[in-house]
């Protein structure tokens, strides 16, 4: 034990002596390594090294600022920003792939996307760490303060401006089916707090009294055990398929670079119809069939293109319904408004219902600060006559036989805020998307993982339909029951799993997260009085 303590002291001393480029490099590499905890890598054990290391380097920043009597906020801010620059750069590098679809027009923007986006996102936790620096002191309290700051920064990142909750801390559990069940109770932000608590644990071996450290470790062991027990129990629930219904998912695998070429305008609809017809020929029986095509399937306006709906009606056999993505426009006092939409089409080629995407992708579907950005040559990535217009609200679409679904178009599946009320709860979610922008990078896998979590949060199965992949059927526990892999043309037919009872998260939402935050704050307020702190 004495030998271990000496080694820990020596490690702490070595870290405290780092300065200049060595210190910055260690911070950057630690942040970059932390991104490996998330899909598709799932190496969450790396956080047991990277998060405590960040805490120790913040300790060092505090110590040096105390010695110089200045720059405490700046020291914490720079420490955090360097770490999170590495974290977001590795976690989001795949965004550069979108600019290569039309490299001649957009390739010059890649360096800015790889620096400005990660650097901008890194500002949120760094500013909060800077603000928290005045409360930072040796002992367990600084670990809880660290957890509080990073947990709050994730929530803020998911809500500020348009919100971007990509790879928030809870997704470290997104590759483990047992741990994944915790999202049904706590939601993505609540689980994120537990992730931070658990993986910051090794920091208690530095500057924390032994009894206090033992208490914290014991709490972490109880949390781990509770997560495993809850997950294992929830996975015992049986989900039978809905009788008399089958789902046909079509993945056409149209390269993004080809999708909007004028010469392909008349080719894509026949391609979808042929692939659908071939799949339908393999089916037996007369069960009701729901057919799914991906987001913005056509380079034209589906409800205005002459003969398009008629061709669909002529292909669909009786008892089938098509759910597809497409672009539509609407006339208003302000001119023409364009929407990224989901269409429900009957077997007669008639439009049954339409949903307009509520959460649009900045720089993809619309250009913020348009006048300024256009003046420096920046344009949105999605080709359309004008920026897309946001829909009014998320909604449930009712089908035959008392079935209903909630559409989530592409980017919308990353937002837990899309959950509908218990009284308006759908039988399944439908995520229509086009991840063809991102090639064979980590992006499509991360997007799929986040869509799976929406199914677990709500206790509702999810149908994911992607142009180039990954198309999947996911049950209410997050199990992938069927899929077409990335960049492959294909389809599959499956029954729809039954819905589970409303989850705790559906009933309480993010109030659970705020309740955990309140508990952490309460412990912080009384920490020094209740638990001894080692000052050496």
Coordinates of C-alpha atoms in Angstrom, one line a residue:
X1 CA 0.0 0.0 0.0
X2 CA 2.9 2.4 0.9
X3 CA 4.5 1.6 -2.4
X4 CA 1.3 2.4 -4.3
X5 CA 0.9 5.7 -2.5
X6 CA 4.5 6.6 -3.3
X7 CA 4.0 5.8 -7.0
X8 CA 0.8 7.9 -7.1
X9 CA 2.6 10.8 -5.4
X10 CA 5.4 10.5 -8.0
X11 CA 2.9 10.4 -10.8
X12 CA 1.2 13.5 -9.5
X13 CA 4.5 15.3 -9.1
X14 CA 5.5 14.4 -12.6
X15 CA 2.2 15.8 -14.0
X16 CA 2.6 19.0 -11.9
X17 CA 6.0 19.6 -13.4
X18 CA 4.8 19.6 -17.0
X19 CA 4.7 22.9 -18.8
X20 CA 4.7 24.4 -22.3
X21 CA 4.1 22.2 -25.3
X22 CA 4.4 19.0 -23.2
X23 CA 1.5 20.0 -21.0
X24 CA -0.6 21.1 -24.0
X25 CA 0.2 18.0 -25.9
X26 CA -0.9 15.8 -23.0
X27 CA -4.1 17.7 -22.7
X28 CA -4.9 17.5 -26.4
X29 CA -4.1 13.8 -26.6
X30 CA -6.1 13.0 -23.5
X31 CA -9.1 14.8 -25.0
X32 CA -8.7 13.0 -28.3
X33 CA -8.4 9.7 -26.5
X34 CA -11.7 10.4 -24.7
X35 CA -13.5 10.5 -28.0
X36 CA -12.7 6.8 -28.3
X37 CA -15.2 6.1 -25.5
X38 CA -18.1 6.8 -27.9
X39 CA -19.5 4.9 -30.9
X40 CA -18.4 3.3 -33.0
X41 CA -15.3 2.5 -30.8
X42 CA -17.0 2.1 -27.4
X43 CA -13.7 2.0 -25.5
X44 CA -15.2 3.7 -22.4
X45 CA -12.5 2.5 -20.1
X46 CA -10.2 5.2 -21.6
X47 CA -12.2 7.7 -19.5
X48 CA -10.8 6.2 -16.3
X49 CA -7.5 7.7 -17.5
X50 CA -8.4 10.8 -19.4
X51 CA -10.9 12.4 -17.0
X52 CA -8.8 12.0 -13.8
X53 CA -5.8 13.3 -15.8
X54 CA -7.8 16.4 -16.7
X55 CA -8.7 16.9 -13.0
X56 CA -5.0 16.7 -12.1
X57 CA -4.0 19.2 -14.8
X58 CA -6.7 21.6 -13.5
X59 CA -5.2 21.1 -10.0
X60 CA -1.8 22.1 -11.5
X61 CA -3.4 25.2 -13.1
X62 CA -4.9 26.2 -9.8
X63 CA -1.5 25.7 -8.0
X64 CA 0.4 27.8 -10.6
X65 CA -2.2 30.5 -10.6
X66 CA -2.0 30.7 -6.8
X67 CA 1.7 31.1 -7.0
X68 CA 1.6 33.9 -9.5
X69 CA -1.6 35.4 -7.9
X70 CA -3.2 36.0 -11.3
X71 CA -4.8 34.3 -14.3
X72 CA -6.9 31.7 -12.5
X73 CA -9.8 31.9 -14.9
X74 CA -7.5 31.9 -17.9
X75 CA -5.5 29.0 -16.7
X76 CA -8.6 26.8 -16.2
X77 CA -10.1 28.0 -19.5
X78 CA -7.0 27.2 -21.5
X79 CA -6.6 23.8 -19.8
X80 CA -10.2 22.9 -20.6
X81 CA -10.2 24.3 -24.1
X82 CA -7.1 22.3 -25.2
X83 CA -8.5 19.1 -23.8
X84 CA -11.9 19.6 -25.5
X85 CA -10.4 20.7 -28.8
X86 CA -8.8 17.3 -29.0
X87 CA -12.1 15.7 -27.9
X88 CA -14.3 17.4 -30.5
X89 CA -11.7 17.2 -33.3
X90 CA -11.5 13.4 -33.1
X91 CA -15.2 12.9 -32.3
X92 CA -16.4 15.1 -35.2
X93 CA -13.6 14.8 -37.9
X94 CA -16.1 13.0 -40.2
X95 CA -17.9 16.2 -40.8
X96 CA -15.2 17.1 -43.3
X97 CA -16.4 14.3 -45.5
X98 CA -19.5 16.3 -46.3
X99 CA -17.4 19.0 -48.0
X100 CA -15.8 16.4 -50.2
X101 CA -19.1 15.5 -51.9
X102 CA -18.6 18.6 -54.0
X103 CA -14.9 19.2 -53.3
X104 CA -14.6 21.8 -56.0
X105 CA -17.2 24.1 -54.4
X106 CA -16.8 23.3 -50.7
X107 CA -13.4 21.7 -50.2
X108 CA -11.8 24.9 -49.2
X109 CA -14.0 25.0 -46.1
X110 CA -12.6 21.8 -44.6
X111 CA -9.9 23.4 -42.5
X112 CA -12.4 25.8 -41.1
X113 CA -14.9 23.0 -40.3
X114 CA -12.1 21.1 -38.5
X115 CA -11.0 24.0 -36.4
X116 CA -13.9 26.4 -35.9
X117 CA -16.5 23.8 -35.0
X118 CA -14.4 21.8 -32.5
X119 CA -12.9 25.0 -31.2
X120 CA -16.3 26.6 -30.8
X121 CA -17.9 23.6 -29.1
X122 CA -14.9 23.5 -26.7
X123 CA -15.7 27.0 -25.5
X124 CA -18.8 25.8 -23.6
X125 CA -17.1 23.5 -21.1
X126 CA -14.0 25.7 -21.0
X127 CA -15.9 28.8 -20.0
X128 CA -17.8 26.9 -17.3
X129 CA -14.5 25.5 -16.0
X130 CA -13.1 29.0 -15.9
X131 CA -16.1 30.2 -13.9
X132 CA -15.8 27.3 -11.5
X133 CA -12.0 27.9 -10.9
X134 CA -12.7 30.1 -7.9
X135 CA -14.5 27.2 -6.1
X136 CA -11.8 24.6 -7.0
X137 CA -9.9 23.3 -4.0
X138 CA -8.1 20.1 -3.0
X139 CA -10.4 17.2 -2.0
X140 CA -13.4 15.4 -3.1
X141 CA -15.4 18.6 -3.7
X142 CA -13.3 19.4 -6.8
X143 CA -14.3 16.1 -8.3
X144 CA -18.0 16.8 -7.7
X145 CA -17.5 20.3 -9.1
X146 CA -15.9 18.8 -12.2
X147 CA -18.8 16.4 -12.7
X148 CA -21.3 19.3 -12.2
X149 CA -19.5 21.6 -14.7
X150 CA -19.2 19.0 -17.5
X151 CA -22.7 17.7 -17.0
X152 CA -24.1 21.2 -17.2
X153 CA -22.0 21.9 -20.3
X154 CA -23.4 18.9 -22.1
X155 CA -27.0 20.1 -21.4
X156 CA -26.2 23.6 -22.5
X157 CA -24.6 22.3 -25.7
X158 CA -27.7 20.4 -26.4
X159 CA -29.9 23.5 -26.0
X160 CA -28.0 26.7 -26.8
X161 CA -28.8 28.3 -30.1
X162 CA -30.0 25.4 -32.2
X163 CA -28.5 22.8 -29.9
X164 CA -25.9 20.1 -30.8
X165 CA -26.0 17.2 -28.3
X166 CA -23.6 15.0 -30.3
X167 CA -21.4 12.7 -28.2
X168 CA -22.6 14.1 -24.9
X169 CA -21.2 12.0 -22.0
X170 CA -24.1 9.6 -21.7
X171 CA -23.3 8.1 -25.1
X172 CA -20.3 6.4 -23.6
X173 CA -22.8 3.6 -22.6
X174 CA -24.4 3.5 -26.1
X175 CA -22.5 0.4 -27.2
X176 CA -23.4 -1.7 -24.2
X177 CA -26.9 -3.2 -24.3
X178 CA -27.2 -3.7 -20.5
X179 CA -25.9 -0.2 -19.5
X180 CA -28.0 1.3 -22.3
X181 CA -31.2 0.5 -20.4
X182 CA -30.4 3.3 -17.9
X183 CA -31.5 5.8 -20.6
X184 CA -35.1 4.7 -20.1
X185 CA -34.9 6.0 -16.5
X186 CA -32.4 8.9 -16.6
X187 CA -32.3 10.1 -20.2
X188 CA -29.1 11.0 -22.0
X189 CA -28.1 13.9 -19.7
X190 CA -28.9 12.0 -16.5
X191 CA -26.8 9.1 -17.6
X192 CA -24.1 11.5 -18.5
X193 CA -23.7 12.6 -14.9
X194 CA -23.3 9.0 -13.8
X195 CA -20.6 8.5 -16.5
X196 CA -18.7 11.5 -15.2
X197 CA -19.0 10.3 -11.6
X198 CA -17.9 6.8 -12.3
X199 CA -15.0 7.6 -14.6
X200 CA -13.6 10.4 -12.5
X201 CA -13.2 8.0 -9.6
X202 CA -9.4 7.4 -9.9
X203 CA -8.9 11.1 -9.1
X204 CA -9.8 10.3 -5.4
X205 CA -6.3 8.8 -5.1
X206 CA -4.8 12.3 -5.4
X207 CA -5.4 14.8 -2.7
X208 CA -8.4 13.1 -1.0
X209 CA -8.4 11.6 2.5
X210 CA -8.5 7.8 2.6
X211 CA -11.9 7.5 4.3
X212 CA -13.4 10.0 1.9
X213 CA -11.9 8.1 -1.1
X214 CA -13.2 4.8 0.2
X215 CA -16.7 6.3 0.5
X216 CA -16.6 7.6 -3.0
X217 CA -15.4 4.3 -4.4
X218 CA -18.1 2.5 -2.6
X219 CA -20.8 4.8 -4.0
X220 CA -19.4 4.1 -7.5
X221 CA -19.5 0.4 -7.0
X222 CA -23.2 0.7 -5.9
X223 CA -24.0 2.8 -9.0
X224 CA -22.3 0.2 -11.3
X225 CA -24.2 -2.6 -9.6
X226 CA -27.5 -0.7 -9.9
X227 CA -27.0 0.0 -13.6
X228 CA -26.2 -3.6 -14.3
X229 CA -29.1 -5.0 -12.3
X230 CA -31.6 -2.5 -13.8
X231 CA -30.4 -3.2 -17.3
X232 CA -30.5 -7.0 -16.9
X233 CA -34.0 -6.8 -15.5
X234 CA -35.3 -4.6 -18.2
X235 CA -33.9 -6.8 -20.9
X236 CA -36.1 -9.7 -19.6
X237 CA -39.2 -7.9 -21.0
X238 CA -40.6 -9.8 -24.0
X239 CA -41.6 -7.9 -27.1
X240 CA -43.9 -9.8 -29.4
X241 CA -44.4 -8.6 -33.0
X242 CA -47.6 -6.7 -33.8
X243 CA -50.0 -9.2 -35.5
X244 CA -51.0 -8.7 -39.1
X245 CA -48.3 -6.1 -39.9
X246 CA -44.9 -6.2 -41.6
X247 CA -42.3 -3.6 -42.4
X248 CA -40.3 -3.4 -45.6
X249 CA -37.3 -1.1 -45.4
X250 CA -35.5 -0.1 -48.6
X251 CA -31.9 1.1 -48.7
X252 CA -31.2 2.3 -52.3
X253 CA -27.5 3.3 -51.7
X254 CA -27.5 6.2 -54.1
X255 CA -24.1 8.0 -53.9
X256 CA -24.6 11.5 -52.5
X257 CA -22.5 13.0 -55.4
X258 CA -25.0 11.5 -57.9
X259 CA -28.2 12.2 -56.1
X260 CA -28.8 15.8 -57.2
X261 CA -27.3 15.6 -60.7
X262 CA -29.9 16.8 -63.3
X263 CA -29.3 13.8 -65.5
X264 CA -30.5 11.5 -62.6
X265 CA -33.7 13.3 -62.1
X266 CA -35.8 10.8 -64.0
X267 CA -33.8 7.8 -62.9
X268 CA -34.2 7.7 -59.2
X269 CA -38.0 7.1 -58.8
X270 CA -37.9 4.1 -61.2
X271 CA -34.9 2.8 -59.2
X272 CA -36.9 3.0 -55.9
X273 CA -40.0 1.4 -57.5
X274 CA -38.0 -1.4 -59.0
X275 CA -36.2 -2.3 -55.8
X276 CA -39.5 -2.1 -53.9
X277 CA -41.3 -4.3 -56.4
X278 CA -38.6 -6.9 -56.3
X279 CA -38.8 -7.0 -52.5
X280 CA -42.6 -7.2 -52.5
X281 CA -42.4 -10.2 -54.9
X282 CA -40.6 -12.2 -52.1
X283 CA -43.4 -11.6 -49.6
X284 CA -46.1 -14.2 -49.0
X285 CA -49.5 -13.6 -47.4
X286 CA -51.7 -10.6 -47.3
X287 CA -50.6 -8.8 -44.2
X288 CA -50.7 -5.1 -44.1
X289 CA -47.3 -3.8 -45.2
X290 CA -45.6 -0.5 -44.4
X291 CA -42.8 0.4 -46.9
X292 CA -40.1 2.9 -46.0
X293 CA -37.8 5.0 -48.3
X294 CA -35.1 7.3 -46.9
X295 CA -34.9 11.1 -46.4
X296 CA -35.2 13.5 -49.4
X297 CA -35.5 10.4 -51.7
X298 CA -36.1 12.4 -54.9
X299 CA -34.4 15.4 -56.6
X300 CA -37.8 16.9 -57.2
X301 CA -41.0 17.9 -55.4
X302 CA -42.9 14.6 -54.9
X303 CA -46.4 16.2 -54.6
X304 CA -45.8 18.4 -57.6
X305 CA -43.9 16.1 -60.0
X306 CA -46.2 15.0 -62.9
X307 CA -46.9 11.3 -62.7
X308 CA -44.8 10.6 -59.5
X309 CA -47.6 9.8 -57.1
X310 CA -49.5 7.9 -59.9
X311 CA -46.4 5.7 -60.5
X312 CA -46.1 4.9 -56.8
X313 CA -49.8 4.0 -56.6
X314 CA -49.4 1.8 -59.6
X315 CA -46.6 -0.1 -58.0
X316 CA -47.9 -0.5 -54.4
X317 CA -50.2 -3.5 -54.0
X318 CA -53.4 -3.2 -52.0
X319 CA -52.9 -3.1 -48.3
X320 CA -49.6 -1.3 -48.4
X321 CA -48.6 2.2 -47.3
X322 CA -45.4 4.1 -48.2
X323 CA -43.5 6.4 -45.8
X324 CA -40.8 8.4 -47.6
X325 CA -38.8 11.5 -47.3
X326 CA -39.0 14.3 -49.8
X327 CA -38.9 18.0 -50.3
X328 CA -42.1 20.1 -50.6
X329 CA -42.9 23.7 -51.0
X330 CA -45.6 26.0 -49.8
X331 CA -46.7 29.4 -51.0
X332 CA -46.9 32.1 -48.4
X333 CA -47.0 35.9 -48.1
X334 CA -43.2 35.7 -48.0
X335 CA -42.9 33.8 -51.2
X336 CA -42.0 30.1 -51.6
X337 CA -41.2 28.1 -48.5
X338 CA -39.3 24.8 -48.8
X339 CA -39.6 22.0 -46.3
X340 CA -37.7 18.8 -45.7
X341 CA -40.6 16.5 -45.2
X342 CA -41.9 13.0 -44.6
X343 CA -44.8 11.9 -46.8
X344 CA -47.3 9.1 -46.1
X345 CA -48.7 7.7 -49.4
X346 CA -51.5 5.2 -49.8
X347 CA -51.6 2.3 -52.2
X348 CA -53.7 4.5 -54.5
X349 CA -50.9 7.1 -54.7
X350 CA -52.8 9.6 -52.5
X351 CA -51.1 11.7 -49.9
X352 CA -52.4 10.7 -46.4
X353 CA -50.3 12.9 -44.2
X354 CA -47.2 15.1 -44.2
X355 CA -44.7 16.0 -41.5
X356 CA -42.2 18.9 -41.9
X357 CA -38.8 18.7 -40.2
X358 CA -38.7 20.9 -37.1
X359 CA -35.0 20.9 -36.3
X360 CA -32.9 21.9 -39.3
X361 CA -29.1 21.4 -39.8
X362 CA -27.2 24.7 -39.7
X363 CA -25.0 25.2 -42.8
X364 CA -26.7 22.1 -44.3
X365 CA -30.3 23.0 -44.7
X366 CA -30.1 26.7 -43.9
X367 CA -27.3 29.3 -43.6
X368 CA -27.2 31.3 -40.4
X369 CA -26.0 34.9 -40.6
X370 CA -26.6 34.5 -44.4
X371 CA -25.6 38.0 -45.5
X372 CA -22.2 37.8 -43.8
X373 CA -21.4 34.2 -44.7
X374 CA -22.4 34.6 -48.3
X375 CA -20.1 37.7 -48.5
X376 CA -17.1 35.5 -47.8
X377 CA -18.2 32.7 -50.1
X378 CA -20.0 30.3 -47.7
X379 CA -23.1 28.5 -48.9
X380 CA -25.2 25.7 -47.4
X381 CA -24.4 22.2 -48.5
X382 CA -27.9 20.9 -49.5
X383 CA -28.9 22.1 -53.0
X384 CA -32.3 23.8 -53.0
X385 CA -33.8 27.0 -54.4
X386 CA -33.6 28.6 -50.9
X387 CA -33.1 27.8 -47.3
X388 CA -35.4 25.2 -45.8
X389 CA -38.1 26.4 -43.5
X390 CA -38.7 24.7 -40.1
X391 CA -41.9 22.8 -39.4
X392 CA -44.1 23.9 -36.6
X393 CA -44.0 21.0 -34.2
X394 CA -43.2 17.3 -33.7
X395 CA -46.3 15.2 -34.2
X396 CA -47.7 11.7 -34.2
X397 CA -49.1 10.4 -37.5
X398 CA -52.0 8.0 -37.3
X399 CA -52.3 4.9 -39.6
X400 CA -54.8 2.1 -39.9
X401 CA -55.6 -0.4 -37.2
X402 CA -54.9 2.1 -34.4
X403 CA -51.2 2.3 -35.2
X404 CA -49.2 5.5 -35.2
X405 CA -45.7 6.7 -35.6
X406 CA -43.6 9.8 -34.9
X407 CA -41.3 10.9 -37.8
X408 CA -37.7 12.0 -36.9
X409 CA -36.0 13.3 -40.0
X410 CA -32.2 12.8 -40.0
X411 CA -30.6 15.2 -37.4
X412 CA -33.8 15.2 -35.3
X413 CA -33.0 11.8 -33.9
X414 CA -30.1 13.2 -31.8
X415 CA -32.4 15.3 -29.7
X416 CA -34.1 13.9 -26.6
X417 CA -36.4 16.9 -26.7
X418 CA -38.4 15.3 -29.5
X419 CA -40.3 13.0 -27.0
X420 CA -44.0 13.4 -27.2
X421 CA -46.4 13.4 -24.2
X422 CA -47.6 10.1 -22.7
X423 CA -51.1 10.8 -24.0
X424 CA -49.7 11.3 -27.6
X425 CA -47.3 8.4 -27.5
X426 CA -46.7 6.7 -30.9
X427 CA -46.4 2.9 -31.5
X428 CA -43.0 3.4 -33.1
X429 CA -40.5 6.0 -34.3
X430 CA -39.4 6.5 -37.9
X431 CA -36.0 8.0 -38.5
X432 CA -35.7 8.9 -42.2
X433 CA -32.1 10.0 -42.9
X434 CA -29.4 10.4 -45.5
X435 CA -26.0 9.8 -44.1
X436 CA -24.5 9.5 -47.6
X437 CA -22.8 12.9 -46.9
X438 CA -20.4 11.2 -44.5
X439 CA -19.1 8.2 -46.5
X440 CA -17.6 5.3 -44.4
X441 CA -16.5 7.5 -41.5
X442 CA -17.6 7.2 -37.8
X443 CA -20.5 9.7 -38.5
X444 CA -23.2 7.2 -39.7
X445 CA -22.4 4.8 -36.8
X446 CA -22.6 7.6 -34.2
X447 CA -25.9 8.8 -35.7
X448 CA -27.3 5.2 -35.5
X449 CA -26.2 4.9 -31.9
X450 CA -28.0 8.1 -30.9
X451 CA -31.2 7.0 -32.7
X452 CA -31.1 3.7 -30.7
X453 CA -31.0 5.7 -27.5
X454 CA -34.2 7.6 -28.5
X455 CA -35.9 4.2 -28.7
X456 CA -34.7 3.2 -25.2
X457 CA -35.6 6.6 -23.7
X458 CA -39.1 6.3 -24.9
X459 CA -39.6 2.5 -24.7
X460 CA -40.7 2.6 -28.3
X461 CA -39.3 0.6 -31.3
X462 CA -37.6 2.6 -34.1
X463 CA -37.4 2.1 -37.8
X464 CA -34.3 3.7 -39.3
X465 CA -34.2 4.2 -43.0
X466 CA -31.0 5.6 -44.6
X467 CA -30.0 6.2 -48.2
X468 CA -26.6 4.7 -47.9
X469 CA -27.0 3.1 -44.5
X470 CA -27.2 2.1 -41.8
X471 CA -30.9 1.1 -42.1
X472 CA -32.2 -0.8 -39.0
X473 CA -35.1 -2.0 -37.1
X474 CA -34.5 -1.4 -33.3
X475 CA -36.7 -2.6 -30.5
X476 CA -37.7 -0.7 -27.4
X477 CA -34.6 -2.0 -25.5
X478 CA -32.2 -0.8 -28.3
X479 CA -31.6 -4.2 -29.8
X480 CA -30.9 -4.1 -33.5
X481 CA -33.2 -6.8 -35.0
X482 CA -32.3 -6.3 -38.6
X483 CA -30.1 -3.9 -40.7
X484 CA -28.6 -3.2 -44.0
X485 CA -25.0 -2.3 -43.6
X486 CA -23.3 0.9 -44.6
X487 CA -22.9 1.6 -48.4
X488 CA -24.8 -1.5 -49.5
X489 CA -28.0 -1.6 -51.6
X490 CA -30.5 -3.8 -49.8
X491 CA -33.8 -4.3 -48.0
X492 CA -35.3 -6.4 -45.2
X493 CA -38.8 -7.4 -44.0
X494 CA -39.6 -7.7 -40.3
X495 CA -42.5 -7.5 -37.9
X496 CA -42.9 -4.4 -35.7
X497 CA -42.1 -5.1 -32.1
X498 CA -44.7 -4.2 -29.5
X499 CA -44.3 -1.0 -27.6
X500 CA -43.3 -1.2 -23.9
X501 CA -45.0 0.7 -21.1
X502 CA -44.0 4.4 -20.9
X503 CA -40.6 4.8 -19.4
X504 CA -39.6 6.9 -16.4
X505 CA -38.0 9.3 -18.7
X506 CA -41.1 9.8 -20.8
X507 CA -43.0 10.7 -17.6
X508 CA -40.4 13.0 -16.0
X509 CA -38.1 14.1 -18.9
X510 CA -35.0 16.1 -18.0
X511 CA -36.4 16.9 -14.5
X512 CA -34.5 13.8 -13.5
X513 CA -31.2 15.4 -14.7
X514 CA -31.9 18.5 -12.8
X515 CA -32.7 16.5 -9.7
X516 CA -29.3 14.8 -9.9
X517 CA -27.7 18.2 -10.4
X518 CA -29.5 19.4 -7.2
X519 CA -28.1 16.4 -5.3
X520 CA -24.6 17.1 -6.5
X521 CA -24.9 20.8 -5.6
X522 CA -26.2 19.9 -2.1
X523 CA -23.2 17.6 -1.5
X524 CA -20.9 20.4 -2.6
X525 CA -22.4 22.8 -0.2
X526 CA -21.8 20.5 2.8
X527 CA -18.8 18.5 1.6
X528 CA -16.1 20.1 3.8
X529 CA -18.2 19.8 6.9
X530 CA -19.2 16.1 6.4
X531 CA -16.0 14.6 5.0
X532 CA -12.4 15.2 5.9
X533 CA -10.1 16.4 3.2
X534 CA -6.4 15.5 3.0
X535 CA -4.4 18.7 2.3
X536 CA -1.0 17.2 1.5

